[in-house]
Short mmCIF file of C-alpha atoms in Angstrom, two decimals:
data_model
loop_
_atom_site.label_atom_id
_atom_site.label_comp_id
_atom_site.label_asym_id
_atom_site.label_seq_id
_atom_site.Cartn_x
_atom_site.Cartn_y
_atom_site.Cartn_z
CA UNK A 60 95.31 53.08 123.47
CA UNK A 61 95.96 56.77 123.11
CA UNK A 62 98.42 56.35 119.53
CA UNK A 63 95.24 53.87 118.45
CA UNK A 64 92.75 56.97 119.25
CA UNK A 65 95.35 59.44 117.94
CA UNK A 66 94.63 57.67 114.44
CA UNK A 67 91.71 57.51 113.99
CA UNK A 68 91.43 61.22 114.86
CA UNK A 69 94.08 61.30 111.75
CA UNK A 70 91.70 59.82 110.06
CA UNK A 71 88.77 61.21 111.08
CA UNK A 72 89.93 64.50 109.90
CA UNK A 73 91.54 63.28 106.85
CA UNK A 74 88.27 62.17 105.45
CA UNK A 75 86.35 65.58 107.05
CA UNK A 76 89.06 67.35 104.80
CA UNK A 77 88.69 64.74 101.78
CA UNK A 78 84.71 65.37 101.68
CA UNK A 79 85.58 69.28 102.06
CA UNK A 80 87.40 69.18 98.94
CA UNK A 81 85.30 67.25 97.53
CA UNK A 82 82.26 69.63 97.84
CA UNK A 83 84.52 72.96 97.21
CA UNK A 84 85.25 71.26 93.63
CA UNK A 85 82.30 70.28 92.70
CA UNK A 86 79.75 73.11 94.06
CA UNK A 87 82.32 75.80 92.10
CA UNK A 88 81.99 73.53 88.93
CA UNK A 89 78.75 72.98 88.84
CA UNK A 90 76.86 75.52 91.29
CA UNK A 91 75.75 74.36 95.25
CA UNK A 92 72.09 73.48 93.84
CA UNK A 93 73.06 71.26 91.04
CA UNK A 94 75.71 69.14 92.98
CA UNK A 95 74.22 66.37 94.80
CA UNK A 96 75.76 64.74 97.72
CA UNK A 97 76.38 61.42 96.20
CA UNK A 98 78.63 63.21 93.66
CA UNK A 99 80.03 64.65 96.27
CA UNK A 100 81.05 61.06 98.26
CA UNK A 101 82.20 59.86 95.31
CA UNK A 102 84.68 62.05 94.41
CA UNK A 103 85.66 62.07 98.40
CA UNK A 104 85.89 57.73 98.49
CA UNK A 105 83.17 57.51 101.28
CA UNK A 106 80.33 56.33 101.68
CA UNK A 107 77.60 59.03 101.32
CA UNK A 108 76.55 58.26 104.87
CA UNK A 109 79.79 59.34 106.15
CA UNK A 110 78.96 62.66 104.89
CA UNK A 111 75.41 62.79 107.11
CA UNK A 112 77.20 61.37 109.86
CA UNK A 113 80.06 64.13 109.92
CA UNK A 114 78.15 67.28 108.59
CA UNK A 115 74.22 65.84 109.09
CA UNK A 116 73.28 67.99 105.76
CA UNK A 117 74.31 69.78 102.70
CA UNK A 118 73.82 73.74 103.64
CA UNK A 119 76.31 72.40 106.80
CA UNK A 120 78.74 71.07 105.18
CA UNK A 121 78.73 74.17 103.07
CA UNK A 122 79.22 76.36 105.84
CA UNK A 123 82.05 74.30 107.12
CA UNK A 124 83.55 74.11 103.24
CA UNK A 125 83.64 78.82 103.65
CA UNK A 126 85.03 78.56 106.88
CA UNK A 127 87.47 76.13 106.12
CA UNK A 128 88.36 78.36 103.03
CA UNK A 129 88.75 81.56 104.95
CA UNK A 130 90.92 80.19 107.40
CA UNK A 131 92.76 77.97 105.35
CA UNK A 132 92.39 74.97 107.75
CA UNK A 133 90.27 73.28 110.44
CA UNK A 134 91.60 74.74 113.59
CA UNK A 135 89.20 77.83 115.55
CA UNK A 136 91.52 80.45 115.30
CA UNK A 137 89.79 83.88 113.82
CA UNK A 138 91.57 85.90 111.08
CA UNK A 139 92.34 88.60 113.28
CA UNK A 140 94.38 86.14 116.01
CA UNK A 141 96.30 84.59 112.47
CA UNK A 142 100.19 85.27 113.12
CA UNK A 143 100.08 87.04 108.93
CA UNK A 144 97.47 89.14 110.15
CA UNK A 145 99.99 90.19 114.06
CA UNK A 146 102.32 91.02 111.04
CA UNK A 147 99.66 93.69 109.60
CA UNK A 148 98.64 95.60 113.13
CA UNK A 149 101.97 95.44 114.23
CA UNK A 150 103.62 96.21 111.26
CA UNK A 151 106.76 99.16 111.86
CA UNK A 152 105.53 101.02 109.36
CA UNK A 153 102.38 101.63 106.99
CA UNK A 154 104.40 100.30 104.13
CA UNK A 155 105.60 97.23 106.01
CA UNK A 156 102.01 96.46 107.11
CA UNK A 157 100.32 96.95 103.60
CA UNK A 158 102.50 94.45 102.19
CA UNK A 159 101.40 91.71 104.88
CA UNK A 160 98.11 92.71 104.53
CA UNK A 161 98.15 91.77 100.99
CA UNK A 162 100.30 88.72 100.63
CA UNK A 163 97.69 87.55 103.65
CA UNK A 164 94.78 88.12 101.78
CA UNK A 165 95.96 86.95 98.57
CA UNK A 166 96.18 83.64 100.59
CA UNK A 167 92.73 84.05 101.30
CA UNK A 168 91.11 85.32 98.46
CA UNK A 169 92.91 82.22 96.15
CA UNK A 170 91.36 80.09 98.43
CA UNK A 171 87.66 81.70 98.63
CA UNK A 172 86.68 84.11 96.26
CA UNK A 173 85.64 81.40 93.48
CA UNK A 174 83.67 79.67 96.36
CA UNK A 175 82.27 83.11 97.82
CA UNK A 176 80.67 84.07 94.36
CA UNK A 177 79.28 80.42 94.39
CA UNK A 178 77.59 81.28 97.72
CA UNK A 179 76.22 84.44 96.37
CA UNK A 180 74.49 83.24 93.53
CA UNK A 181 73.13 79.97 95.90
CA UNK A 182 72.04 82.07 98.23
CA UNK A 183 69.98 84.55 95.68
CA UNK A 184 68.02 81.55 94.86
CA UNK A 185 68.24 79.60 98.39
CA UNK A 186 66.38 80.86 101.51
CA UNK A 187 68.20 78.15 103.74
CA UNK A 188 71.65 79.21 102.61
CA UNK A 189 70.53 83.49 103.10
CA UNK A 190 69.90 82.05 106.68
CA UNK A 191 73.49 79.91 107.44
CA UNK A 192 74.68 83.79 107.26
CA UNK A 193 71.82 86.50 108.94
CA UNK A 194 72.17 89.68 108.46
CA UNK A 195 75.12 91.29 110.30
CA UNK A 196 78.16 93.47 109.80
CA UNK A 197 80.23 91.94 106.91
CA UNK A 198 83.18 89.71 108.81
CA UNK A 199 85.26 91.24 105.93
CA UNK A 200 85.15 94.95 106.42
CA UNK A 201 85.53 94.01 110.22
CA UNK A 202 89.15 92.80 109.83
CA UNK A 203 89.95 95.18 107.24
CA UNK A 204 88.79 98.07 109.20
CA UNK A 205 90.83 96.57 112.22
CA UNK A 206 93.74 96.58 110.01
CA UNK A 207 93.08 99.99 108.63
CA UNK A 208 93.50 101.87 111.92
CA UNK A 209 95.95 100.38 112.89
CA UNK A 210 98.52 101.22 109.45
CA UNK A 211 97.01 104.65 110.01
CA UNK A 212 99.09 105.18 112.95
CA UNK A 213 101.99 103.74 111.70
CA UNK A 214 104.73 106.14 110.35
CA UNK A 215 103.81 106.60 106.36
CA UNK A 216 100.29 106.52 106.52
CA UNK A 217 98.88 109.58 104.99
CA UNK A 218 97.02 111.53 107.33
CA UNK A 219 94.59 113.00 104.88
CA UNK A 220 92.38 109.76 105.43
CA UNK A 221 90.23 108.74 108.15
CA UNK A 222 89.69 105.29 109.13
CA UNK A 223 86.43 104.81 107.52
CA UNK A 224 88.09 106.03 104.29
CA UNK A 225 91.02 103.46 104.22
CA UNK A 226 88.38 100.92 105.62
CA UNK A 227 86.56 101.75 102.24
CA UNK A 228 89.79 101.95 99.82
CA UNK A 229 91.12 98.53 100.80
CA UNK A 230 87.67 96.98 100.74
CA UNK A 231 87.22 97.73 97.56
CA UNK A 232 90.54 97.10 95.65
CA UNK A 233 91.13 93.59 97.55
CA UNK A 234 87.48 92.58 97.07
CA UNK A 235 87.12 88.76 95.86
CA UNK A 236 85.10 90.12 92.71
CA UNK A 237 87.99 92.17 91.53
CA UNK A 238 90.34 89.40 92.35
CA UNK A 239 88.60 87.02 90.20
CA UNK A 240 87.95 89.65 87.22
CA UNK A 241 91.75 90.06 87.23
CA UNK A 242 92.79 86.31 87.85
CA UNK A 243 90.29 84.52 86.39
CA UNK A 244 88.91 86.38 83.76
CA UNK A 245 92.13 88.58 82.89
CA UNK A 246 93.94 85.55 83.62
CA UNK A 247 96.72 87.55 85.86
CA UNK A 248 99.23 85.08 87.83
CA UNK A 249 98.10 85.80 91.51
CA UNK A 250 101.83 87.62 91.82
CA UNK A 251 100.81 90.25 88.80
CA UNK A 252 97.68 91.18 91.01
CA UNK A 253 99.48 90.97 94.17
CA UNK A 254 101.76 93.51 93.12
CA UNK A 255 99.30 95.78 91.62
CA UNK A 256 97.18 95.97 94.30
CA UNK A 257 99.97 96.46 96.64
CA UNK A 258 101.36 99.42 94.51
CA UNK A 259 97.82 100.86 93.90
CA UNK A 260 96.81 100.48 97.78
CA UNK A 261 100.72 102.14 98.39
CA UNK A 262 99.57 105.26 95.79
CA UNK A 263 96.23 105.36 97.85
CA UNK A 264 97.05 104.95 101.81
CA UNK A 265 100.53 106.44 102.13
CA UNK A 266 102.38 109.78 102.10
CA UNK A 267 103.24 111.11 98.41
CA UNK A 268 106.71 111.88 98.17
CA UNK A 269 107.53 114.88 96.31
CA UNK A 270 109.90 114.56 92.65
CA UNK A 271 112.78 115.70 93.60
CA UNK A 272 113.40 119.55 91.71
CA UNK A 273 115.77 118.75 88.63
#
């Protein structure tokens, strides 16, 4: 009995990740408004009750589709308990910890900055969407200022910065907009703008050695 319910949990989540999918496509290619969820089953294989059953409307499954995106799978665990992210805060050294930070949200950002500039321009338009996320600090600063203080104390870290001004500098250069303006419309392989933005965030957040005299 308990293999027979183990499957159709498989299953079960299967098609949750199927319609997922589905919907991430298809509201990037054709904006959240436009898509309808019949579109959506189709291009999933189910039956476009299955996806009222499982997510009971569209701005639901939509949030489920960002956090699904941000976390990279199904399972409750927040960013800041991820095991790349125990490799940032407890990093040996500034340098060390910058470079998780970025390979980690590289992983991210390929997986949700085309979806979080769909969500943007929905939600402009879209009073139920504005209200799937209320006002309140931005998730994304919160981990990134987490991670900020905690490479400042690490041995490298400049210590002409405050938190707040790290917070800011790594905000900004591994925002999703500049990741798609670089990726997308620069058309840089995600390792070109990994390394960048690890060398620029390096030049930014660390101590300057000195040129050796000649």
């Amino acid at each position: 009995m308990s293999e027979v319910k183990g499957k159709r949990g498989d299953k079960a989540r299967e098609t949750r990740r199927r319609i997922i999918d589905a919907a991430g496509a298809l509201f990037v290619e054709q904006g959240y408004g436009a898509t309808r969820l019949q579109e959506i089953a189709d291009r999933a294989g189910v039956a476009v009750q299955t996806i009222y059953f499982v997510f009971r409307n569209k701005p639901s499954l939509l949030k489920e589709l960002v956090d699904v995106a941000i976390a990279g799978d199904d399972e409750p665990v927040p960013t800041m308990d991820r095991p790349w992210f125990a490799e940032v805060t407890a990093g040996p050294t500034a340098k060390s910890a910058l470079a998780a930070l970025v390979a980690g949200t590289r992983g991210t950002l390929e997986r949700v900055a085309a979806i979080n500039e769909m969500v943007r321009a929905a939600a402009a338009t879209d009073p139920e969407i504005r209200d799937l996320w209320p006002d309140q600090t931005d998730p994304r600063y919160v981990v990134i200022s987490t991670a900020a203080k905690a490479l400042l104390k690490m041995p490298g870290a400049s210590p002409a910065l405050s938190p707040r001004e790290a917070a800011d500098i790594i905000y900004a250069l591994l925002s999703p907009e500049l990741f798609l303006v670089l990726t997308r419309d620069r058309a840089w392989p995600p390792d070109n703008w990994e390394r960048w933005a690890y060398d620029t965030l390096c030049s930014q957040l660390l101590v300057r050695r000195e040129n050796p005299a000649p």
